[in-house]
Amino acid sequence: MVEPAGQRIVLITGASRGIGAETARILAGRGDHVIINYREKAKRANAIADEIIAAGGSASTAGADISDADSARALIDGITQQFGRLDVLILNASGGLERNAAADYAMSINRDAQTRLVRLALPHMPSGARIVFVTSHQAHFHGRKPVPSEYEPIAASKRAGEDALRAMIPTLTTHGVTLHTVSGDMIDGTIIVQLLERRNPDAVAARRDTAPLPTITEFATAVAEATTSPTESGHTTYIGGPDYLTTEPALS
């Protein structure tokens, strides 16, 4: 069933928990139809969609491993066949701390999967559509600020992903599509911070000592705002981590 023309169709990758799930709740509460992408956790994704629908919102789920080219293509094909378009693409899924992952997995998921999904989605995004890339200060300021060694593969690959997406801005502009980046300090309660805290608790404690870590709700609200904010393509919104912003110039 195609959603009403006045309702935005929003795909959020990696949305079965954490920031992605909370962003879905917020945007659905504002009237968007949210598509909750998941890789393996169908039950969890369906529970979030059911919660949104029970609250009067509009949601559906779509299983896909965006690091797999065929799976990513099937994801976009399914969305466009059902809805005819994609108004907002929120690139939230990331990885790199998984045990036993291939050596190149961080770059595969955080750079290659992101640009591939944009290329697949772009022909189906109308003028005025928005792409939001979700990242961390540790990645966004990579090369300018110290990074915990355990997080280095994620930081380097997500910065590479952001750079690759920014290189696509001229192409996006010809389609009338804008790119907005949302960067945050470690986000309290996310799986990445939980995994990092197990491996290097001092690194997380050091960030907590600097300033309170943003909550999932605070960060997800910023991601939701980025889907409508009247900014030029390439704009970055910063959440938390005041030391990053006061001792270093803001990056594009």
PDB file of C-alpha atoms in Angstrom:
ATOM      1  CA  MET A   1       0.000   0.000   0.000  1.00  0.00           C
ATOM      2  CA  VAL A   2       1.357   3.421  -0.974  1.00  0.00           C
ATOM      3  CA  GLU A   3       1.272   5.937   1.854  1.00  0.00           C
ATOM      4  CA  PRO A   4      -0.594   9.234   1.424  1.00  0.00           C
ATOM      5  CA  ALA A   5       1.288  11.821  -0.633  1.00  0.00           C
ATOM      6  CA  GLY A   6       1.558  14.182   2.325  1.00  0.00           C
ATOM      7  CA  GLN A   7       3.303  11.615   4.511  1.00  0.00           C
ATOM      8  CA  ARG A   8       7.074  11.354   4.259  1.00  0.00           C
ATOM      9  CA  ILE A   9       8.588   7.914   3.717  1.00  0.00           C
ATOM     10  CA  VAL A  10      11.620   7.567   5.998  1.00  0.00           C
ATOM     11  CA  LEU A  11      14.124   4.694   5.996  1.00  0.00           C
ATOM     12  CA  ILE A  12      16.266   4.356   9.119  1.00  0.00           C
ATOM     13  CA  THR A  13      19.056   1.795   8.906  1.00  0.00           C
ATOM     14  CA  GLY A  14      19.972  -0.178  12.003  1.00  0.00           C
ATOM     15  CA  ALA A  15      16.777   0.905  13.734  1.00  0.00           C
ATOM     16  CA  SER A  16      15.832  -2.108  15.836  1.00  0.00           C
ATOM     17  CA  ARG A  17      17.314  -0.524  18.972  1.00  0.00           C
ATOM     18  CA  GLY A  18      19.060   2.511  20.406  1.00  0.00           C
ATOM     19  CA  ILE A  19      19.317   5.721  18.418  1.00  0.00           C
ATOM     20  CA  GLY A  20      17.620   4.333  15.322  1.00  0.00           C
ATOM     21  CA  ALA A  21      14.607   3.029  17.236  1.00  0.00           C
ATOM     22  CA  GLU A  22      14.180   6.263  19.174  1.00  0.00           C
ATOM     23  CA  THR A  23      14.492   8.319  15.991  1.00  0.00           C
ATOM     24  CA  ALA A  24      11.749   6.166  14.468  1.00  0.00           C
ATOM     25  CA  ARG A  25       9.474   6.864  17.435  1.00  0.00           C
ATOM     26  CA  ILE A  26      10.081  10.598  17.219  1.00  0.00           C
ATOM     27  CA  LEU A  27       9.528  10.883  13.465  1.00  0.00           C
ATOM     28  CA  ALA A  28       6.455   8.645  13.529  1.00  0.00           C
ATOM     29  CA  GLY A  29       5.087  10.885  16.279  1.00  0.00           C
ATOM     30  CA  ARG A  30       5.490  13.803  13.880  1.00  0.00           C
ATOM     31  CA  GLY A  31       3.503  12.080  11.147  1.00  0.00           C
ATOM     32  CA  ASP A  32       6.127  10.316   9.041  1.00  0.00           C
ATOM     33  CA  HIS A  33       5.925   6.710   7.914  1.00  0.00           C
ATOM     34  CA  VAL A  34       9.096   5.122   9.287  1.00  0.00           C
ATOM     35  CA  ILE A  35      10.699   2.005   7.833  1.00  0.00           C
ATOM     36  CA  ILE A  36      12.671   0.222  10.533  1.00  0.00           C
ATOM     37  CA  ASN A  37      15.600  -1.582   8.955  1.00  0.00           C
ATOM     38  CA  TYR A  38      17.210  -4.443  10.843  1.00  0.00           C
ATOM     39  CA  ARG A  39      19.799  -7.087  10.004  1.00  0.00           C
ATOM     40  CA  GLU A  40      18.818 -10.017  12.241  1.00  0.00           C
ATOM     41  CA  LYS A  41      16.532  -8.821  15.039  1.00  0.00           C
ATOM     42  CA  ALA A  42      13.151  -9.095  13.310  1.00  0.00           C
ATOM     43  CA  LYS A  43      11.257  -9.641  16.552  1.00  0.00           C
ATOM     44  CA  ARG A  44      12.734  -6.528  18.111  1.00  0.00           C
ATOM     45  CA  ALA A  45      12.101  -4.424  14.991  1.00  0.00           C
ATOM     46  CA  ASN A  46       8.507  -5.645  14.750  1.00  0.00           C
ATOM     47  CA  ALA A  47       7.940  -4.793  18.408  1.00  0.00           C
ATOM     48  CA  ILE A  48       9.035  -1.207  17.770  1.00  0.00           C
ATOM     49  CA  ALA A  49       6.781  -0.949  14.717  1.00  0.00           C
ATOM     50  CA  ASP A  50       3.865  -2.361  16.709  1.00  0.00           C
ATOM     51  CA  GLU A  51       4.539   0.143  19.492  1.00  0.00           C
ATOM     52  CA  ILE A  52       4.501   3.017  17.015  1.00  0.00           C
ATOM     53  CA  ILE A  53       1.301   1.824  15.360  1.00  0.00           C
ATOM     54  CA  ALA A  54      -0.384   1.311  18.739  1.00  0.00           C
ATOM     55  CA  ALA A  55       0.454   4.938  19.550  1.00  0.00           C
ATOM     56  CA  GLY A  56      -1.270   6.094  16.346  1.00  0.00           C
ATOM     57  CA  GLY A  57       1.816   6.309  14.153  1.00  0.00           C
ATOM     58  CA  SER A  58       2.753   4.659  10.862  1.00  0.00           C
ATOM     59  CA  ALA A  59       5.617   2.171  10.620  1.00  0.00           C
ATOM     60  CA  SER A  60       6.855  -0.932   8.847  1.00  0.00           C
ATOM     61  CA  THR A  61       9.955  -3.097   9.024  1.00  0.00           C
ATOM     62  CA  ALA A  62      12.486  -4.170   6.409  1.00  0.00           C
ATOM     63  CA  GLY A  63      15.155  -6.772   7.025  1.00  0.00           C
ATOM     64  CA  ALA A  64      18.438  -6.297   5.158  1.00  0.00           C
ATOM     65  CA  ASP A  65      22.168  -6.488   5.732  1.00  0.00           C
ATOM     66  CA  ILE A  66      23.244  -3.204   4.177  1.00  0.00           C
ATOM     67  CA  SER A  67      26.859  -4.395   3.976  1.00  0.00           C
ATOM     68  CA  ASP A  68      25.708  -6.982   1.413  1.00  0.00           C
ATOM     69  CA  ALA A  69      25.163  -5.488  -2.047  1.00  0.00           C
ATOM     70  CA  ASP A  70      22.292  -7.788  -3.028  1.00  0.00           C
ATOM     71  CA  SER A  71      20.539  -7.321   0.300  1.00  0.00           C
ATOM     72  CA  ALA A  72      20.873  -3.543   0.069  1.00  0.00           C
ATOM     73  CA  ARG A  73      19.487  -3.535  -3.459  1.00  0.00           C
ATOM     74  CA  ALA A  74      16.545  -5.681  -2.399  1.00  0.00           C
ATOM     75  CA  LEU A  75      15.874  -3.287   0.483  1.00  0.00           C
ATOM     76  CA  ILE A  76      15.586  -0.252  -1.781  1.00  0.00           C
ATOM     77  CA  ASP A  77      13.675  -2.168  -4.452  1.00  0.00           C
ATOM     78  CA  GLY A  78      11.135  -3.305  -1.882  1.00  0.00           C
ATOM     79  CA  ILE A  79      10.621   0.196  -0.542  1.00  0.00           C
ATOM     80  CA  THR A  80      10.176   1.771  -3.945  1.00  0.00           C
ATOM     81  CA  GLN A  81       7.830  -0.958  -5.112  1.00  0.00           C
ATOM     82  CA  GLN A  82       5.646  -0.440  -2.060  1.00  0.00           C
ATOM     83  CA  PHE A  83       5.815   3.330  -1.626  1.00  0.00           C
ATOM     84  CA  GLY A  84       7.066   4.658  -4.948  1.00  0.00           C
ATOM     85  CA  ARG A  85       9.683   6.922  -3.410  1.00  0.00           C
ATOM     86  CA  LEU A  86      11.962   7.584  -0.440  1.00  0.00           C
ATOM     87  CA  ASP A  87      11.868  11.034   1.145  1.00  0.00           C
ATOM     88  CA  VAL A  88      14.420  10.615   3.928  1.00  0.00           C
ATOM     89  CA  LEU A  89      17.340   8.203   4.290  1.00  0.00           C
ATOM     90  CA  ILE A  90      18.884   8.095   7.760  1.00  0.00           C
ATOM     91  CA  LEU A  91      22.234   6.291   7.687  1.00  0.00           C
ATOM     92  CA  ASN A  92      22.355   5.108  11.273  1.00  0.00           C
ATOM     93  CA  ALA A  93      23.674   1.531  10.971  1.00  0.00           C
ATOM     94  CA  SER A  94      27.359   1.073  11.754  1.00  0.00           C
ATOM     95  CA  GLY A  95      29.717  -1.511  13.178  1.00  0.00           C
ATOM     96  CA  GLY A  96      33.274  -2.540  13.805  1.00  0.00           C
ATOM     97  CA  LEU A  97      33.463  -3.797  17.394  1.00  0.00           C
ATOM     98  CA  GLU A  98      31.835  -7.152  16.677  1.00  0.00           C
ATOM     99  CA  ARG A  99      33.929 -10.132  17.754  1.00  0.00           C
ATOM    100  CA  ASN A 100      35.256 -12.359  14.960  1.00  0.00           C
ATOM    101  CA  ALA A 101      34.357  -9.788  12.303  1.00  0.00           C
ATOM    102  CA  ALA A 102      36.459  -9.764   9.128  1.00  0.00           C
ATOM    103  CA  ALA A 103      39.398  -7.374   9.116  1.00  0.00           C
ATOM    104  CA  ASP A 104      37.750  -5.152   6.516  1.00  0.00           C
ATOM    105  CA  TYR A 105      34.268  -5.221   8.047  1.00  0.00           C
ATOM    106  CA  ALA A 106      34.456  -1.761   9.634  1.00  0.00           C
ATOM    107  CA  MET A 107      35.265  -0.120   6.295  1.00  0.00           C
ATOM    108  CA  SER A 108      32.711  -2.285   4.529  1.00  0.00           C
ATOM    109  CA  ILE A 109      29.824  -1.261   6.781  1.00  0.00           C
ATOM    110  CA  ASN A 110      30.831   2.294   7.670  1.00  0.00           C
ATOM    111  CA  ARG A 111      31.982   3.514   4.256  1.00  0.00           C
ATOM    112  CA  ASP A 112      31.137   1.183   1.387  1.00  0.00           C
ATOM    113  CA  ALA A 113      27.642   0.246   2.562  1.00  0.00           C
ATOM    114  CA  GLN A 114      26.728   3.881   3.164  1.00  0.00           C
ATOM    115  CA  THR A 115      27.697   5.155  -0.273  1.00  0.00           C
ATOM    116  CA  ARG A 116      26.189   2.137  -2.012  1.00  0.00           C
ATOM    117  CA  LEU A 117      22.849   2.643  -0.267  1.00  0.00           C
ATOM    118  CA  VAL A 118      22.829   6.307  -1.270  1.00  0.00           C
ATOM    119  CA  ARG A 119      23.530   5.415  -4.909  1.00  0.00           C
ATOM    120  CA  LEU A 120      20.716   2.863  -4.852  1.00  0.00           C
ATOM    121  CA  ALA A 121      18.230   5.198  -3.182  1.00  0.00           C
ATOM    122  CA  LEU A 122      19.018   8.428  -5.004  1.00  0.00           C
ATOM    123  CA  PRO A 123      17.036   7.706  -8.212  1.00  0.00           C
ATOM    124  CA  HIS A 124      13.938   7.242  -6.042  1.00  0.00           C
ATOM    125  CA  MET A 125      14.379  10.354  -3.865  1.00  0.00           C
ATOM    126  CA  PRO A 126      12.369  13.414  -4.964  1.00  0.00           C
ATOM    127  CA  SER A 127      13.734  16.943  -4.998  1.00  0.00           C
ATOM    128  CA  GLY A 128      13.738  18.214  -1.426  1.00  0.00           C
ATOM    129  CA  ALA A 129      14.625  14.817   0.029  1.00  0.00           C
ATOM    130  CA  ARG A 130      17.189  14.532   2.810  1.00  0.00           C
ATOM    131  CA  ILE A 131      20.009  12.140   3.700  1.00  0.00           C
ATOM    132  CA  VAL A 132      21.226  12.160   7.313  1.00  0.00           C
ATOM    133  CA  PHE A 133      24.539  10.543   8.244  1.00  0.00           C
ATOM    134  CA  VAL A 134      24.865   9.611  11.907  1.00  0.00           C
ATOM    135  CA  THR A 135      28.390   9.657  13.313  1.00  0.00           C
ATOM    136  CA  SER A 136      30.452  10.285  16.433  1.00  0.00           C
ATOM    137  CA  HIS A 137      32.855  13.043  17.421  1.00  0.00           C
ATOM    138  CA  GLN A 138      35.553  10.373  17.707  1.00  0.00           C
ATOM    139  CA  ALA A 139      35.011   9.626  14.004  1.00  0.00           C
ATOM    140  CA  HIS A 140      34.152  13.115  12.761  1.00  0.00           C
ATOM    141  CA  PHE A 141      37.319  14.588  14.337  1.00  0.00           C
ATOM    142  CA  HIS A 142      39.442  11.561  13.482  1.00  0.00           C
ATOM    143  CA  GLY A 143      43.048  12.573  12.960  1.00  0.00           C
ATOM    144  CA  ARG A 144      42.633  15.676  15.099  1.00  0.00           C
ATOM    145  CA  LYS A 145      41.699  14.144  18.432  1.00  0.00           C
ATOM    146  CA  PRO A 146      42.868  11.014  20.270  1.00  0.00           C
ATOM    147  CA  VAL A 147      40.735   7.906  19.796  1.00  0.00           C
ATOM    148  CA  PRO A 148      40.605   4.855  22.094  1.00  0.00           C
ATOM    149  CA  SER A 149      42.528   2.086  20.341  1.00  0.00           C
ATOM    150  CA  GLU A 150      39.524  -0.248  20.477  1.00  0.00           C
ATOM    151  CA  TYR A 151      37.425   2.330  18.633  1.00  0.00           C
ATOM    152  CA  GLU A 152      40.044   3.216  16.020  1.00  0.00           C
ATOM    153  CA  PRO A 153      38.642   0.943  13.241  1.00  0.00           C
ATOM    154  CA  ILE A 154      35.201   2.508  13.655  1.00  0.00           C
ATOM    155  CA  ALA A 155      36.523   6.064  13.870  1.00  0.00           C
ATOM    156  CA  ALA A 156      38.697   5.731  10.770  1.00  0.00           C
ATOM    157  CA  SER A 157      36.050   3.967   8.702  1.00  0.00           C
ATOM    158  CA  LYS A 158      33.196   6.272   9.685  1.00  0.00           C
ATOM    159  CA  ARG A 159      35.338   9.314   8.846  1.00  0.00           C
ATOM    160  CA  ALA A 160      36.088   7.661   5.505  1.00  0.00           C
ATOM    161  CA  GLY A 161      32.368   7.113   5.042  1.00  0.00           C
ATOM    162  CA  GLU A 162      31.574  10.721   5.836  1.00  0.00           C
ATOM    163  CA  ASP A 163      34.268  11.929   3.425  1.00  0.00           C
ATOM    164  CA  ALA A 164      32.894   9.667   0.690  1.00  0.00           C
ATOM    165  CA  LEU A 165      29.367  10.949   1.236  1.00  0.00           C
ATOM    166  CA  ARG A 166      30.529  14.559   1.176  1.00  0.00           C
ATOM    167  CA  ALA A 167      32.248  13.874  -2.133  1.00  0.00           C
ATOM    168  CA  MET A 168      28.804  12.930  -3.461  1.00  0.00           C
ATOM    169  CA  ILE A 169      27.242  16.312  -2.596  1.00  0.00           C
ATOM    170  CA  PRO A 170      27.514  17.693  -6.164  1.00  0.00           C
ATOM    171  CA  THR A 171      25.599  14.660  -7.446  1.00  0.00           C
ATOM    172  CA  LEU A 172      23.056  14.930  -4.650  1.00  0.00           C
ATOM    173  CA  THR A 173      22.585  18.596  -5.433  1.00  0.00           C
ATOM    174  CA  THR A 174      21.686  17.875  -9.050  1.00  0.00           C
ATOM    175  CA  HIS A 175      18.850  15.726  -7.685  1.00  0.00           C
ATOM    176  CA  GLY A 176      17.758  18.367  -5.173  1.00  0.00           C
ATOM    177  CA  VAL A 177      18.804  16.151  -2.265  1.00  0.00           C
ATOM    178  CA  THR A 178      20.749  17.492   0.729  1.00  0.00           C
ATOM    179  CA  LEU A 179      23.146  15.769   3.119  1.00  0.00           C
ATOM    180  CA  HIS A 180      23.133  16.557   6.839  1.00  0.00           C
ATOM    181  CA  THR A 181      25.596  15.024   9.325  1.00  0.00           C
ATOM    182  CA  VAL A 182      24.803  14.613  13.020  1.00  0.00           C
ATOM    183  CA  SER A 183      27.860  14.011  15.202  1.00  0.00           C
ATOM    184  CA  GLY A 184      27.786  13.216  18.891  1.00  0.00           C
ATOM    185  CA  ASP A 185      30.056  12.390  21.774  1.00  0.00           C
ATOM    186  CA  MET A 186      29.714   8.837  23.111  1.00  0.00           C
ATOM    187  CA  ILE A 187      25.965   8.337  23.528  1.00  0.00           C
ATOM    188  CA  ASP A 188      24.983   6.887  26.881  1.00  0.00           C
ATOM    189  CA  GLY A 189      23.172   3.583  26.609  1.00  0.00           C
ATOM    190  CA  THR A 190      24.103   2.669  23.041  1.00  0.00           C
ATOM    191  CA  ILE A 191      25.503  -0.748  22.224  1.00  0.00           C
ATOM    192  CA  ILE A 192      28.761   0.759  20.931  1.00  0.00           C
ATOM    193  CA  VAL A 193      29.441   2.486  24.262  1.00  0.00           C
ATOM    194  CA  GLN A 194      28.462  -0.655  26.162  1.00  0.00           C
ATOM    195  CA  LEU A 195      30.909  -2.739  24.123  1.00  0.00           C
ATOM    196  CA  LEU A 196      33.652  -0.145  24.456  1.00  0.00           C
ATOM    197  CA  GLU A 197      33.073   0.124  28.204  1.00  0.00           C
ATOM    198  CA  ARG A 198      33.683  -3.622  28.552  1.00  0.00           C
ATOM    199  CA  ARG A 199      36.959  -3.427  26.645  1.00  0.00           C
ATOM    200  CA  ASN A 200      38.263  -0.050  27.801  1.00  0.00           C
ATOM    201  CA  PRO A 201      36.253   1.329  30.737  1.00  0.00           C
ATOM    202  CA  ASP A 202      38.795   4.093  31.318  1.00  0.00           C
ATOM    203  CA  ALA A 203      38.127   5.575  27.874  1.00  0.00           C
ATOM    204  CA  VAL A 204      34.415   5.868  28.577  1.00  0.00           C
ATOM    205  CA  ALA A 205      35.043   7.151  32.099  1.00  0.00           C
ATOM    206  CA  ALA A 206      37.300   9.864  30.675  1.00  0.00           C
ATOM    207  CA  ARG A 207      34.486  11.093  28.431  1.00  0.00           C
ATOM    208  CA  ARG A 208      32.039  11.056  31.346  1.00  0.00           C
ATOM    209  CA  ASP A 209      34.506  13.126  33.381  1.00  0.00           C
ATOM    210  CA  THR A 210      34.672  15.754  30.638  1.00  0.00           C
ATOM    211  CA  ALA A 211      30.923  16.366  30.435  1.00  0.00           C
ATOM    212  CA  PRO A 212      27.686  14.414  30.782  1.00  0.00           C
ATOM    213  CA  LEU A 213      27.262  12.072  27.848  1.00  0.00           C
ATOM    214  CA  PRO A 214      24.261  12.810  25.615  1.00  0.00           C
ATOM    215  CA  THR A 215      21.339  10.454  26.041  1.00  0.00           C
ATOM    216  CA  ILE A 216      19.829   8.384  23.273  1.00  0.00           C
ATOM    217  CA  THR A 217      16.742  10.600  23.306  1.00  0.00           C
ATOM    218  CA  GLU A 218      18.785  13.808  23.049  1.00  0.00           C
ATOM    219  CA  PHE A 219      20.780  12.500  20.131  1.00  0.00           C
ATOM    220  CA  ALA A 220      17.813  10.921  18.358  1.00  0.00           C
ATOM    221  CA  THR A 221      15.948  14.217  18.623  1.00  0.00           C
ATOM    222  CA  ALA A 222      18.852  15.935  16.853  1.00  0.00           C
ATOM    223  CA  VAL A 223      18.774  13.290  14.118  1.00  0.00           C
ATOM    224  CA  ALA A 224      15.035  13.805  13.684  1.00  0.00           C
ATOM    225  CA  GLU A 225      15.502  17.586  13.504  1.00  0.00           C
ATOM    226  CA  ALA A 226      18.149  17.111  10.813  1.00  0.00           C
ATOM    227  CA  THR A 227      15.499  15.697   8.475  1.00  0.00           C
ATOM    228  CA  THR A 228      13.763  19.083   8.268  1.00  0.00           C
ATOM    229  CA  SER A 229      16.234  21.767   9.327  1.00  0.00           C
ATOM    230  CA  PRO A 230      16.740  24.466   6.652  1.00  0.00           C
ATOM    231  CA  THR A 231      20.496  24.075   6.244  1.00  0.00           C
ATOM    232  CA  GLU A 232      22.829  23.840   3.287  1.00  0.00           C
ATOM    233  CA  SER A 233      24.022  20.447   2.147  1.00  0.00           C
ATOM    234  CA  GLY A 234      27.055  19.361   4.153  1.00  0.00           C
ATOM    235  CA  HIS A 235      25.959  20.973   7.417  1.00  0.00           C
ATOM    236  CA  THR A 236      26.950  19.229  10.659  1.00  0.00           C
ATOM    237  CA  THR A 237      25.019  19.298  13.928  1.00  0.00           C
ATOM    238  CA  TYR A 238      27.095  18.639  17.058  1.00  0.00           C
ATOM    239  CA  ILE A 239      25.689  17.041  20.205  1.00  0.00           C
ATOM    240  CA  GLY A 240      27.726  16.859  23.423  1.00  0.00           C
ATOM    241  CA  GLY A 241      31.502  16.783  23.770  1.00  0.00           C
ATOM    242  CA  PRO A 242      32.084  20.518  24.349  1.00  0.00           C
ATOM    243  CA  ASP A 243      35.860  19.987  24.473  1.00  0.00           C
ATOM    244  CA  TYR A 244      35.837  18.906  20.827  1.00  0.00           C
ATOM    245  CA  LEU A 245      34.136  22.118  19.806  1.00  0.00           C
ATOM    246  CA  THR A 246      36.059  24.608  21.918  1.00  0.00           C
ATOM    247  CA  THR A 247      39.592  23.394  21.210  1.00  0.00           C
ATOM    248  CA  GLU A 248      39.221  22.544  17.538  1.00  0.00           C
ATOM    249  CA  PRO A 249      37.529  24.373  14.674  1.00  0.00           C
ATOM    250  CA  ALA A 250      34.340  22.715  13.514  1.00  0.00           C
ATOM    251  CA  LEU A 251      34.828  20.508  10.479  1.00  0.00           C
ATOM    252  CA  SER A 252      32.554  20.125   7.515  1.00  0.00           C
TER     253      SER A 252
END
